[in-house]
């Protein structure tokens, strides 16, 4: 796939994107921007509208270009087949009618980006709708867009402009192989979620969620959890929602308010959660396994293509300097490697359930062949 | 986490997704998503067993035909007997599809691409599948009940009469549902209209007497009730035909109440009864007969019994109508005429009473069509007294016109001869007094004849009369006859029409004559004017005759204004009475007022328009206008 990375803005950026979109094998653009790009500027919107091919994308904490994470600039990925771009508006208000808004068709795969700061139930409804409609008939990869420190700002866009509280989907006819792994392991639990709403857990086993979580960490690890620096400690001890025959679904706690702990992604009341912990080696190994899985999928194995990685920004925060090793582990296949560090990841691996993950490495091997 | 614990946990979480949804589809959707999520499976479906095979209630993906694994599972399901559950297929290497029974509902199909569900987990799913089947069955029953209820409610609301569903609990009957018409009729209430319903319903169990005033059909066998009842509605009390029907089934204390509004019907019945009482008590005979020369009595009122001096209505049973006629041929002629014309008015016929007395009757009737053919609806008024008075008047008229006048002529002639033979002035003045009296008597005799002629023409007329032309005619006649008098017509040029015939001219001539002849002025003056006025809300023409004479004596005015004479209050002649009767017969009024000097007499008659005018051209109006 043709790629372009740019730190420019205004007319220069427009010229670069126009140049990419006019290339022979480019029928659409996937644009992954960092917070250094002012996507709300008129010039950016004008640039999007001026492009001659369908475009969609989002703003993410960082992007991955040539096997390196970058905190600035913009990555444009030229899609060799024309994508069908769908916008799901007012995601926080999503209901059962969502299924009807999804496109019918026989696309092989779809890139899906959601506003990470939209209501967790809305994101959950979208994931459910995608799975109900397509199941594994559509390979889905993507993640949550937005700034780490913000919410309520536009973070998604298409050729029609900038949008917020929404999801965008670009369905393509290229086969992709998907690997999904996180490498986190259970250290405490399970705890039954006895009071929760959307992504907020108020009670575990009938007691204060914060106190149960704090005790679980302090009993089973060397860490100490304080309300004041909750995020710094909690980022190393996410929740896991278990499932049979697969890694637990990770839910990343990011804030505490009284007894309630807020997570990225929905935590259904009644389910069981465990407290997870990891170490750099297990996480890096998991990312490597994800890449191997993606690259060994049947349609992909013998061809050429690009690795699109959607890795969680909180993994980067946790791994810190060793994150480069994770990127390097994924980058072992010799394929060009691009992607974004997201706030929550979306994927199915073509065999299992579609889910919204946290702290997970999603690797998509996108074939050059349509 | 140990594998077993993880399995138990996953199964528990699947169990959480079963039930709690509104509809069958939502229940199946949520449960299927739970199964697939927790078992990390990719496709699946919940299918309902029907006579025609398995039909999908929920599938993931939505279009199962697009997924080979699920399609393979569905194909196998179609061929699977109920004893063959659970079943498994592996259409392609490594892709597994599992088929589970959902007892008394259908089947669950779960597919996992690139993996298996272990045996322990599959076995552990059985109680969950039973729970899912039960939830689906319940939702299916709910849906069927809901559909039934919707149909019932549609019928409920389509019924144009008030209808309510009630339950009896602890001796109190309450409405649990009602249609819009019920609320519109009785208002928003949970109490049944008509307080006697509960004892009515419950007593039917014990066979005790009901509290309804007029039960029509109370079937104690199946607790159905039909009765008339009075209920308070939002518009006041109303009469209803109440049907109470128990709802079949276990709920023996539930009933459907239907209220048919018979308020209008009851009112009409009441009106009919009052009308029947009125007809029954009328002093005229009202009866219904079949047509024909003989005719058969179908109905008679007490008035006819009385007029024909019968003992009772039974007198008319098995008696032909012609038998009450003096001349049965008149009955045949009357029947023919009524059949031909459809209606007849005031036909005078002679009848013979049960006592053998002959009477005169005035009969009016119409022909009415019934299922059994035409019948005559007749009214008979006994006019025997009037006929006798007419005879008396005829005799008196003859006496006035012939005997009295001839006698007066003889007296007048003899008086003239006597006067001619007398030289004594005093004696001559006596003779002249006799001559004046004779002349007055002759005049009075003429007027009496004229009065008689007024009544011969009956009441009212449909003939239009041009009032201006008539006034001009009368004025010319009097100026010719009394050159010393001034008769002035002051009327607008535009013609005014009233319904009147020659009697109006007679009245006007009488009034003008009185104004001229009984005037004590050197030059009697009479002014005739017309004006349009409103009388009882209808347009009318007022004809005013004003003179400069001495005025009409008060006692004569009083007699006219009161419409009757008494020994102490009577007039001196017939003139004003002639005017009064003429106006009365023409449907007009007369008002007498003092003028300064003289008298103002106003005659009021209904005004008619151009339609009546055109009628007058071919009727007697021409005669009136010409003054004949």
PDB file of N, CA and C in Angstrom, chain A residues 316-369:
ATOM      1  N   UNK A 316       1.841   1.450  25.712  1.00  0.00           N
ATOM      2  CA  UNK A 316       3.017   2.299  25.532  1.00  0.00           C
ATOM      3  C   UNK A 316       3.404   2.965  26.840  1.00  0.00           C
ATOM      4  N   UNK A 317       2.385   3.451  27.546  1.00  0.00           N
ATOM      5  CA  UNK A 317       2.658   4.125  28.824  1.00  0.00           C
ATOM      6  C   UNK A 317       3.246   3.134  29.831  1.00  0.00           C
ATOM      7  N   UNK A 318       2.725   1.917  29.798  1.00  0.00           N
ATOM      8  CA  UNK A 318       3.204   0.909  30.743  1.00  0.00           C
ATOM      9  C   UNK A 318       4.611   0.443  30.379  1.00  0.00           C
ATOM     10  N   UNK A 319       4.806   0.171  29.083  1.00  0.00           N
ATOM     11  CA  UNK A 319       6.116  -0.359  28.663  1.00  0.00           C
ATOM     12  C   UNK A 319       7.184   0.739  28.622  1.00  0.00           C
ATOM     13  N   UNK A 320       6.725   1.940  28.417  1.00  0.00           N
ATOM     14  CA  UNK A 320       7.624   3.099  28.413  1.00  0.00           C
ATOM     15  C   UNK A 320       8.761   2.881  27.394  1.00  0.00           C
ATOM     16  N   UNK A 321       9.952   2.856  27.892  1.00  0.00           N
ATOM     17  CA  UNK A 321      11.074   2.773  26.954  1.00  0.00           C
ATOM     18  C   UNK A 321      11.138   1.432  26.233  1.00  0.00           C
ATOM     19  N   UNK A 322      10.550   0.397  26.850  1.00  0.00           N
ATOM     20  CA  UNK A 322      10.604  -0.920  26.204  1.00  0.00           C
ATOM     21  C   UNK A 322       9.526  -1.081  25.136  1.00  0.00           C
ATOM     22  N   UNK A 323       8.728  -0.040  24.936  1.00  0.00           N
ATOM     23  CA  UNK A 323       7.683  -0.140  23.908  1.00  0.00           C
ATOM     24  C   UNK A 323       8.303  -0.332  22.526  1.00  0.00           C
ATOM     25  N   UNK A 324       9.498   0.261  22.359  1.00  0.00           N
ATOM     26  CA  UNK A 324      10.173   0.080  21.059  1.00  0.00           C
ATOM     27  C   UNK A 324      10.415  -1.396  20.776  1.00  0.00           C
ATOM     28  N   UNK A 325      10.655  -2.147  21.861  1.00  0.00           N
ATOM     29  CA  UNK A 325      10.876  -3.584  21.671  1.00  0.00           C
ATOM     30  C   UNK A 325       9.597  -4.267  21.179  1.00  0.00           C
ATOM     31  N   UNK A 326       8.448  -3.801  21.704  1.00  0.00           N
ATOM     32  CA  UNK A 326       7.173  -4.377  21.247  1.00  0.00           C
ATOM     33  C   UNK A 326       6.967  -4.074  19.767  1.00  0.00           C
ATOM     34  N   UNK A 327       7.241  -2.842  19.375  1.00  0.00           N
ATOM     35  CA  UNK A 327       7.095  -2.472  17.966  1.00  0.00           C
ATOM     36  C   UNK A 327       8.050  -3.300  17.116  1.00  0.00           C
ATOM     37  N   UNK A 328       9.248  -3.448  17.622  1.00  0.00           N
ATOM     38  CA  UNK A 328      10.237  -4.229  16.882  1.00  0.00           C
ATOM     39  C   UNK A 328       9.812  -5.695  16.772  1.00  0.00           C
ATOM     40  N   UNK A 329       9.183  -6.209  17.836  1.00  0.00           N
ATOM     41  CA  UNK A 329       8.726  -7.600  17.817  1.00  0.00           C
ATOM     42  C   UNK A 329       7.646  -7.796  16.771  1.00  0.00           C
ATOM     43  N   UNK A 330       6.793  -6.808  16.627  1.00  0.00           N
ATOM     44  CA  UNK A 330       5.714  -6.898  15.620  1.00  0.00           C
ATOM     45  C   UNK A 330       6.326  -6.769  14.220  1.00  0.00           C
ATOM     46  N   UNK A 331       7.347  -5.954  14.130  1.00  0.00           N
ATOM     47  CA  UNK A 331       7.923  -5.578  12.840  1.00  0.00           C
ATOM     48  C   UNK A 331       8.858  -6.645  12.283  1.00  0.00           C
ATOM     49  N   UNK A 332       8.738  -7.836  12.764  1.00  0.00           N
ATOM     50  CA  UNK A 332       9.702  -8.868  12.383  1.00  0.00           C
ATOM     51  C   UNK A 332       9.428  -9.491  11.029  1.00  0.00           C
ATOM     52  N   UNK A 333       8.279  -9.259  10.462  1.00  0.00           N
ATOM     53  CA  UNK A 333       7.892  -9.957   9.244  1.00  0.00           C
ATOM     54  C   UNK A 333       8.460  -9.371   7.973  1.00  0.00           C
ATOM     55  N   UNK A 334       9.043  -8.212   8.042  1.00  0.00           N
ATOM     56  CA  UNK A 334       9.592  -7.597   6.854  1.00  0.00           C
ATOM     57  C   UNK A 334       8.583  -6.804   6.045  1.00  0.00           C
ATOM     58  N   UNK A 335       7.319  -6.750   6.544  1.00  0.00           N
ATOM     59  CA  UNK A 335       6.315  -5.952   5.834  1.00  0.00           C
ATOM     60  C   UNK A 335       6.382  -4.508   6.337  1.00  0.00           C
ATOM     61  N   UNK A 336       6.035  -3.555   5.517  1.00  0.00           N
ATOM     62  CA  UNK A 336       5.928  -2.185   6.025  1.00  0.00           C
ATOM     63  C   UNK A 336       4.955  -2.153   7.203  1.00  0.00           C
ATOM     64  N   UNK A 337       5.307  -1.378   8.207  1.00  0.00           N
ATOM     65  CA  UNK A 337       4.487  -1.384   9.428  1.00  0.00           C
ATOM     66  C   UNK A 337       4.006   0.041   9.737  1.00  0.00           C
ATOM     67  N   UNK A 338       2.716   0.188   9.777  1.00  0.00           N
ATOM     68  CA  UNK A 338       2.105   1.485  10.117  1.00  0.00           C
ATOM     69  C   UNK A 338       0.998   1.231  11.137  1.00  0.00           C
ATOM     70  N   UNK A 339       0.450   2.301  11.664  1.00  0.00           N
ATOM     71  CA  UNK A 339      -0.665   2.118  12.591  1.00  0.00           C
ATOM     72  C   UNK A 339      -0.805   3.283  13.547  1.00  0.00           C
ATOM     73  N   UNK A 340      -1.514   3.003  14.634  1.00  0.00           N
ATOM     74  CA  UNK A 340      -1.772   4.067  15.607  1.00  0.00           C
ATOM     75  C   UNK A 340      -1.812   3.476  17.001  1.00  0.00           C
ATOM     76  N   UNK A 341      -1.488   4.323  17.953  1.00  0.00           N
ATOM     77  CA  UNK A 341      -1.677   3.942  19.350  1.00  0.00           C
ATOM     78  C   UNK A 341      -3.048   4.482  19.739  1.00  0.00           C
ATOM     79  N   UNK A 342      -3.909   3.581  20.080  1.00  0.00           N
ATOM     80  CA  UNK A 342      -5.331   3.910  20.228  1.00  0.00           C
ATOM     81  C   UNK A 342      -5.765   3.882  21.697  1.00  0.00           C
ATOM     82  N   UNK A 343      -6.976   4.395  21.914  1.00  0.00           N
ATOM     83  CA  UNK A 343      -7.599   4.324  23.246  1.00  0.00           C
ATOM     84  C   UNK A 343      -8.676   3.244  23.161  1.00  0.00           C
ATOM     85  N   UNK A 344      -8.245   2.017  23.301  1.00  0.00           N
ATOM     86  CA  UNK A 344      -9.138   0.884  23.103  1.00  0.00           C
ATOM     87  C   UNK A 344      -9.009   0.370  21.680  1.00  0.00           C
ATOM     88  N   UNK A 345      -9.117  -0.941  21.570  1.00  0.00           N
ATOM     89  CA  UNK A 345      -8.912  -1.542  20.267  1.00  0.00           C
ATOM     90  C   UNK A 345     -10.156  -2.356  19.869  1.00  0.00           C
ATOM     91  N   UNK A 346     -10.349  -2.451  18.555  1.00  0.00           N
ATOM     92  CA  UNK A 346     -11.492  -3.208  18.036  1.00  0.00           C
ATOM     93  C   UNK A 346     -10.943  -4.269  17.099  1.00  0.00           C
ATOM     94  N   UNK A 347     -11.380  -5.512  17.260  1.00  0.00           N
ATOM     95  CA  UNK A 347     -10.907  -6.546  16.335  1.00  0.00           C
ATOM     96  C   UNK A 347     -11.689  -7.839  16.511  1.00  0.00           C
ATOM     97  N   UNK A 348     -11.814  -8.558  15.435  1.00  0.00           N
ATOM     98  CA  UNK A 348     -12.043  -9.992  15.525  1.00  0.00           C
ATOM     99  C   UNK A 348     -10.953 -10.643  14.677  1.00  0.00           C
ATOM    100  N   UNK A 349     -10.704 -11.874  14.957  1.00  0.00           N
ATOM    101  CA  UNK A 349      -9.596 -12.496  14.249  1.00  0.00           C
ATOM    102  C   UNK A 349     -10.083 -13.398  13.133  1.00  0.00           C
ATOM    103  N   UNK A 350     -11.318 -13.175  12.738  1.00  0.00           N
ATOM    104  CA  UNK A 350     -11.835 -13.991  11.649  1.00  0.00           C
ATOM    105  C   UNK A 350     -12.344 -15.338  12.104  1.00  0.00           C
ATOM    106  N   UNK A 351     -12.105 -15.681  13.347  1.00  0.00           N
ATOM    107  CA  UNK A 351     -12.623 -16.958  13.859  1.00  0.00           C
ATOM    108  C   UNK A 351     -13.461 -16.766  15.111  1.00  0.00           C
ATOM    109  N   UNK A 352     -13.208 -15.705  15.824  1.00  0.00           N
ATOM    110  CA  UNK A 352     -13.874 -15.567  17.112  1.00  0.00           C
ATOM    111  C   UNK A 352     -14.763 -14.346  17.195  1.00  0.00           C
ATOM    112  N   UNK A 353     -15.081 -14.027  18.404  1.00  0.00           N
ATOM    113  CA  UNK A 353     -16.014 -12.947  18.682  1.00  0.00           C
ATOM    114  C   UNK A 353     -15.378 -11.591  18.443  1.00  0.00           C
ATOM    115  N   UNK A 354     -16.199 -10.649  17.983  1.00  0.00           N
ATOM    116  CA  UNK A 354     -15.731  -9.271  17.817  1.00  0.00           C
ATOM    117  C   UNK A 354     -15.852  -8.559  19.155  1.00  0.00           C
ATOM    118  N   UNK A 355     -14.804  -7.849  19.540  1.00  0.00           N
ATOM    119  CA  UNK A 355     -14.866  -7.177  20.835  1.00  0.00           C
ATOM    120  C   UNK A 355     -14.141  -5.847  20.802  1.00  0.00           C
ATOM    121  N   UNK A 356     -14.418  -5.084  21.854  1.00  0.00           N
ATOM    122  CA  UNK A 356     -13.712  -3.824  22.093  1.00  0.00           C
ATOM    123  C   UNK A 356     -12.760  -4.094  23.245  1.00  0.00           C
ATOM    124  N   UNK A 357     -11.470  -3.935  22.971  1.00  0.00           N
ATOM    125  CA  UNK A 357     -10.454  -4.300  23.958  1.00  0.00           C
ATOM    126  C   UNK A 357      -9.783  -3.054  24.521  1.00  0.00           C
ATOM    127  N   UNK A 358      -9.100  -3.285  25.617  1.00  0.00           N
ATOM    128  CA  UNK A 358      -8.160  -2.282  26.133  1.00  0.00           C
ATOM    129  C   UNK A 358      -6.809  -2.975  26.307  1.00  0.00           C
ATOM    130  N   UNK A 359      -5.779  -2.163  26.278  1.00  0.00           N
ATOM    131  CA  UNK A 359      -4.415  -2.661  26.575  1.00  0.00           C
ATOM    132  C   UNK A 359      -4.059  -3.892  25.754  1.00  0.00           C
ATOM    133  N   UNK A 360      -4.465  -3.878  24.504  1.00  0.00           N
ATOM    134  CA  UNK A 360      -4.289  -5.035  23.642  1.00  0.00           C
ATOM    135  C   UNK A 360      -3.583  -4.613  22.351  1.00  0.00           C
ATOM    136  N   UNK A 361      -2.812  -5.525  21.824  1.00  0.00           N
ATOM    137  CA  UNK A 361      -2.163  -5.272  20.544  1.00  0.00           C
ATOM    138  C   UNK A 361      -2.949  -5.966  19.450  1.00  0.00           C
ATOM    139  N   UNK A 362      -3.427  -5.162  18.497  1.00  0.00           N
ATOM    140  CA  UNK A 362      -4.155  -5.702  17.358  1.00  0.00           C
ATOM    141  C   UNK A 362      -3.294  -5.487  16.119  1.00  0.00           C
ATOM    142  N   UNK A 363      -2.988  -6.571  15.469  1.00  0.00           N
ATOM    143  CA  UNK A 363      -2.145  -6.479  14.276  1.00  0.00           C
ATOM    144  C   UNK A 363      -2.939  -6.988  13.090  1.00  0.00           C
ATOM    145  N   UNK A 364      -3.035  -6.160  12.057  1.00  0.00           N
ATOM    146  CA  UNK A 364      -3.735  -6.558  10.838  1.00  0.00           C
ATOM    147  C   UNK A 364      -2.732  -6.619   9.699  1.00  0.00           C
ATOM    148  N   UNK A 365      -2.659  -7.783   9.089  1.00  0.00           N
ATOM    149  CA  UNK A 365      -1.814  -7.924   7.907  1.00  0.00           C
ATOM    150  C   UNK A 365      -2.705  -7.707   6.697  1.00  0.00           C
ATOM    151  N   UNK A 366      -2.518  -6.546   6.061  1.00  0.00           N
ATOM    152  CA  UNK A 366      -3.397  -6.164   4.950  1.00  0.00           C
ATOM    153  C   UNK A 366      -2.713  -6.522   3.637  1.00  0.00           C
ATOM    154  N   UNK A 367      -3.397  -7.380   2.892  1.00  0.00           N
ATOM    155  CA  UNK A 367      -2.813  -7.827   1.636  1.00  0.00           C
ATOM    156  C   UNK A 367      -2.857  -6.728   0.589  1.00  0.00           C
ATOM    157  N   UNK A 368      -1.833  -6.711  -0.240  1.00  0.00           N
ATOM    158  CA  UNK A 368      -1.843  -5.751  -1.346  1.00  0.00           C
ATOM    159  C   UNK A 368      -2.810  -6.180  -2.439  1.00  0.00           C
ATOM    160  N   UNK A 369      -3.151  -7.495  -2.422  1.00  0.00           N
ATOM    161  CA  UNK A 369      -4.021  -8.016  -3.473  1.00  0.00           C
ATOM    162  C   UNK A 369      -5.494  -7.828  -3.091  1.00  0.00           C
TER     163      UNK A 369
END
